[in-house]
Amino acid sequence: MTDSHKRVLVTGGAGFLGSHLCERLVSAGHDVICLDNLFTSQKHNIAHLLDQPNFEFVRHDVTEPITLEVDLIYNMACPASPVHYQYNPIKTMKVSVMGAINMLGMAKRTGARILQASTSEVYGDPTAEHHPQKESYRGNVNPIGIRACYDEGKRAAETLFFDYWREHNVDIRVVRIFNTYGPRMHPYDGRVVTNFIVQALKGEDLTLYGDGSQTRSFCYVDDLVDVIMAHMNNDSKSGDPQDAFVGPVNIGNPGEFTIKQLAEKVIELTGSGSKLTTLPLPKDDPLQRKPDISLAKKELGWEPKVPLEEGLKKTIAYFKSVDLDSFRRPTDHTAHKNSERSRI
Ligand code: NAD
Ligand code: UDP
């Protein structure tokens, strides 16, 4: 193996983002280990990689220790959709915290550089004066709410990353990912882009939670994988992890849309006859979200290139190309059930 061909572990590698990352790493010639327990994904996402000599799939749960010899670790394992992370909230917290401890322990032992997939959810429901969100914002998270298992789990994981960096000089990188979409999202993922596209393609009504005036900023997956890899590969000049730009750094597309605008765009692009139907807004659902990406621009020379309409067209083409009935639902949650649970 040459210096540029590394042994790379991707936890959550069969998931939406993880599978795109694995694909890019395999084609760059790296020796890739994809570790996943297939909770919110299926082998379908990595089927095209399984016969590559530099790709290996390990079915494993990150909450359990594992010994592997690697040079780089992308820690992506965690259910990311609210309906899935709320399905077994105690497990979600374990995945974030114990998964981070297990992977940081591996990084400490092997000397591997390790990147954490953190989230805009560390900001919770941002107050108006913190819009768009900057990395310096400490957030507005309800620690006992239904989203806390994910938000506080990811916050605790960031704490662990920074303590391993300060205490053990582990070479960390942390990205805070804002809503990202694209091909290979699970069709029954429960997140808004997948729900709307699948509903539109099936001719069902699109489920708007609340009045649809809440906002999100949507990043296409290719842009996101570019910056995740750029952050991982950004060496410190001295080689000392303490001198590196470690983050946390916001990554996402700053284009901001209301959820109603997204629904209307999906109906237009699919040519569907679907209508909109409203359901109660889930508890603690952030009312607005938009990344300030000036730090990523300055430190990593990155900004997203793919506009929403172009990304949606590619995502719709993907969902048209797969057999939607061949996917197992990761949990028994449906859009409707989720909203009902949240009213409690
Ligand atoms: P995803 O659900 O498609 O992928 C997550 C993967 O992790 C799945 O393959 C799942 O089976 C696996 N996984 C879950 N629990 C596991 C466990 N205990 N052990 C091993 N594997 C496990 O979601 P995604 O959108 O690809 O998200 C990937 C990462 O990025 C997550 O950590 C998520 O929190 C983070 N993130 C994603 C977004 C986004 O918009 N896509 C936004 C913010 C953060
Ligand atoms: N949403 C919606 N209909 C759906 C799914 C989600 O209106 O069928 C809304 C949800 O209430 C939230 C936004 O879309 O305001 C984004 O939800 P998602 O679950 O994709 O992720 P979040 O950004 O909330 O983690």
PDB file of C-alpha atoms and ligand atoms in Angstrom, residues 11-19 35-42 45 60-63 75-81 84 91 94-95 116-121 150 154 175-181 184-186 189 191 219 224 228 289, ligand 1:
ATOM      1  CA  THR A  11     -18.780   3.051  10.406  1.00  0.00           C
ATOM      2  CA  GLY A  12     -22.363   3.295   9.157  1.00  0.00           C
ATOM      3  CA  GLY A  13     -20.826   2.622   5.750  1.00  0.00           C
ATOM      4  CA  ALA A  14     -23.925   0.956   4.297  1.00  0.00           C
ATOM      5  CA  GLY A  15     -26.082   3.986   5.088  1.00  0.00           C
ATOM      6  CA  PHE A  16     -26.937   6.879   2.820  1.00  0.00           C
ATOM      7  CA  LEU A  17     -23.861   9.074   3.376  1.00  0.00           C
ATOM      8  CA  GLY A  18     -21.576   6.172   4.333  1.00  0.00           C
ATOM      9  CA  SER A  19     -22.194   4.291   1.077  1.00  0.00           C
ATOM     10  CA  LEU A  35     -18.847  -1.527   9.316  1.00  0.00           C
ATOM     11  CA  ASP A  36     -22.609  -1.481   9.778  1.00  0.00           C
ATOM     12  CA  ASN A  37     -25.361  -3.319  11.673  1.00  0.00           C
ATOM     13  CA  LEU A  38     -27.855  -2.518   8.867  1.00  0.00           C
ATOM     14  CA  PHE A  39     -30.378  -0.962  11.269  1.00  0.00           C
ATOM     15  CA  THR A  40     -31.442   1.832   8.899  1.00  0.00           C
ATOM     16  CA  SER A  41     -29.901   0.558   5.680  1.00  0.00           C
ATOM     17  CA  GLN A  42     -29.681  -2.511   3.486  1.00  0.00           C
ATOM     18  CA  ASN A  45     -26.466   0.437  -0.995  1.00  0.00           C
ATOM     19  CA  HIS A  60     -21.133  -5.215  13.569  1.00  0.00           C
ATOM     20  CA  ASP A  61     -22.718  -2.897  16.129  1.00  0.00           C
ATOM     21  CA  VAL A  62     -20.524   0.098  17.098  1.00  0.00           C
ATOM     22  CA  THR A  63     -21.718  -0.082  20.696  1.00  0.00           C
ATOM     23  CA  ASN A  75     -17.508   7.594  12.310  1.00  0.00           C
ATOM     24  CA  MET A  76     -20.860   7.812  10.513  1.00  0.00           C
ATOM     25  CA  ALA A  77     -22.862   5.120  12.354  1.00  0.00           C
ATOM     26  CA  CYS A  78     -26.061   6.445  13.923  1.00  0.00           C
ATOM     27  CA  PRO A  79     -29.714   6.464  12.880  1.00  0.00           C
ATOM     28  CA  ALA A  80     -30.200   9.958  11.437  1.00  0.00           C
ATOM     29  CA  SER A  81     -33.915  10.221  10.740  1.00  0.00           C
ATOM     30  CA  HIS A  84     -35.648   6.035  13.524  1.00  0.00           C
ATOM     31  CA  LYS A  91     -30.028   2.763  21.979  1.00  0.00           C
ATOM     32  CA  LYS A  94     -25.596   4.408  23.277  1.00  0.00           C
ATOM     33  CA  VAL A  95     -24.682   4.476  19.579  1.00  0.00           C
ATOM     34  CA  GLN A 116     -17.028  12.456  13.631  1.00  0.00           C
ATOM     35  CA  ALA A 117     -20.288  12.969  11.722  1.00  0.00           C
ATOM     36  CA  SER A 118     -21.901  15.479  14.055  1.00  0.00           C
ATOM     37  CA  THR A 119     -25.016  17.411  13.218  1.00  0.00           C
ATOM     38  CA  SER A 120     -26.835  20.734  13.070  1.00  0.00           C
ATOM     39  CA  GLU A 121     -29.050  19.185  15.763  1.00  0.00           C
ATOM     40  CA  TYR A 150     -29.904  12.245  19.244  1.00  0.00           C
ATOM     41  CA  LYS A 154     -24.162  13.896  19.358  1.00  0.00           C
ATOM     42  CA  VAL A 175     -18.128  18.111  10.945  1.00  0.00           C
ATOM     43  CA  ARG A 176     -21.622  19.389  11.784  1.00  0.00           C
ATOM     44  CA  ILE A 177     -23.771  18.145   8.934  1.00  0.00           C
ATOM     45  CA  PHE A 178     -26.948  20.028   7.952  1.00  0.00           C
ATOM     46  CA  ASN A 179     -29.828  18.287   6.119  1.00  0.00           C
ATOM     47  CA  THR A 180     -28.393  16.309   3.236  1.00  0.00           C
ATOM     48  CA  TYR A 181     -30.291  14.311   0.611  1.00  0.00           C
ATOM     49  CA  ARG A 184     -29.496   5.815  -1.615  1.00  0.00           C
ATOM     50  CA  MET A 185     -31.524   7.385   1.164  1.00  0.00           C
ATOM     51  CA  HIS A 186     -33.754   4.624   2.452  1.00  0.00           C
ATOM     52  CA  ASP A 189     -36.376   6.662   6.017  1.00  0.00           C
ATOM     53  CA  ARG A 191     -37.081  12.182   6.541  1.00  0.00           C
ATOM     54  CA  CYS A 219     -27.351  19.887   0.598  1.00  0.00           C
ATOM     55  CA  LEU A 224     -21.216  16.884   1.225  1.00  0.00           C
ATOM     56  CA  ILE A 228     -16.115  15.522   4.505  1.00  0.00           C
ATOM     57  CA  ARG A 289     -32.245  26.012  10.198  1.00  0.00           C
TER      58      ARG A 289
HETATM   59  P1  NAD B   1     -28.429   6.512   7.542  1.00  0.00           P
HETATM   60  O1  NAD B   1     -29.453   6.130   8.541  1.00  0.00           O
HETATM   61  O2  NAD B   1     -28.705   6.281   6.109  1.00  0.00           O
HETATM   62  O3  NAD B   1     -27.039   5.833   7.858  1.00  0.00           O
HETATM   63  C1  NAD B   1     -26.637   5.491   9.173  1.00  0.00           C
HETATM   64  C2  NAD B   1     -25.994   4.114   9.119  1.00  0.00           C
HETATM   65  O4  NAD B   1     -25.552   3.762  10.441  1.00  0.00           O
HETATM   66  C3  NAD B   1     -26.969   3.018   8.664  1.00  0.00           C
HETATM   67  O5  NAD B   1     -26.377   2.217   7.677  1.00  0.00           O
HETATM   68  C4  NAD B   1     -27.232   2.239   9.936  1.00  0.00           C
HETATM   69  O6  NAD B   1     -27.566   0.881   9.693  1.00  0.00           O
HETATM   70  C5  NAD B   1     -25.918   2.396  10.667  1.00  0.00           C
HETATM   71  N1  NAD B   1     -26.032   2.175  12.095  1.00  0.00           N
HETATM   72  C6  NAD B   1     -26.991   2.645  12.941  1.00  0.00           C
HETATM   73  N2  NAD B   1     -26.757   2.188  14.183  1.00  0.00           N
HETATM   74  C7  NAD B   1     -25.629   1.426  14.121  1.00  0.00           C
HETATM   75  C8  NAD B   1     -24.894   0.671  15.066  1.00  0.00           C
HETATM   76  N3  NAD B   1     -25.286   0.606  16.357  1.00  0.00           N
HETATM   77  N4  NAD B   1     -23.787   0.010  14.668  1.00  0.00           N
HETATM   78  C9  NAD B   1     -23.406   0.043  13.368  1.00  0.00           C
HETATM   79  N5  NAD B   1     -24.064   0.720  12.408  1.00  0.00           N
HETATM   80  C10 NAD B   1     -25.167   1.417  12.793  1.00  0.00           C
HETATM   81  O7  NAD B   1     -28.129   8.081   7.811  1.00  0.00           O
HETATM   82  P2  NAD B   1     -27.170   9.092   7.062  1.00  0.00           P
HETATM   83  O8  NAD B   1     -27.987  10.227   6.613  1.00  0.00           O
HETATM   84  O9  NAD B   1     -26.300   8.397   6.099  1.00  0.00           O
HETATM   85  O10 NAD B   1     -26.298   9.615   8.290  1.00  0.00           O
HETATM   86  C11 NAD B   1     -24.959   9.212   8.490  1.00  0.00           C
HETATM   87  C12 NAD B   1     -24.363  10.008   9.641  1.00  0.00           C
HETATM   88  O11 NAD B   1     -24.397  11.412   9.334  1.00  0.00           O
HETATM   89  C13 NAD B   1     -25.106   9.824  10.956  1.00  0.00           C
HETATM   90  O12 NAD B   1     -24.172   9.780  12.016  1.00  0.00           O
HETATM   91  C14 NAD B   1     -25.940  11.073  11.059  1.00  0.00           C
HETATM   92  O13 NAD B   1     -26.201  11.424  12.400  1.00  0.00           O
HETATM   93  C15 NAD B   1     -25.059  12.100  10.373  1.00  0.00           C
HETATM   94  N6  NAD B   1     -25.862  13.203   9.823  1.00  0.00           N
HETATM   95  C16 NAD B   1     -26.581  13.043   8.669  1.00  0.00           C
HETATM   96  C17 NAD B   1     -27.349  14.094   8.207  1.00  0.00           C
HETATM   97  C18 NAD B   1     -28.156  14.004   6.932  1.00  0.00           C
HETATM   98  O14 NAD B   1     -28.882  14.952   6.622  1.00  0.00           O
HETATM   99  N7  NAD B   1     -28.062  12.969   6.139  1.00  0.00           N
HETATM  100  C19 NAD B   1     -27.404  15.297   8.924  1.00  0.00           C
HETATM  101  C20 NAD B   1     -26.678  15.398  10.107  1.00  0.00           C
HETATM  102  C21 NAD B   1     -25.890  14.357  10.542  1.00  0.00           C
END
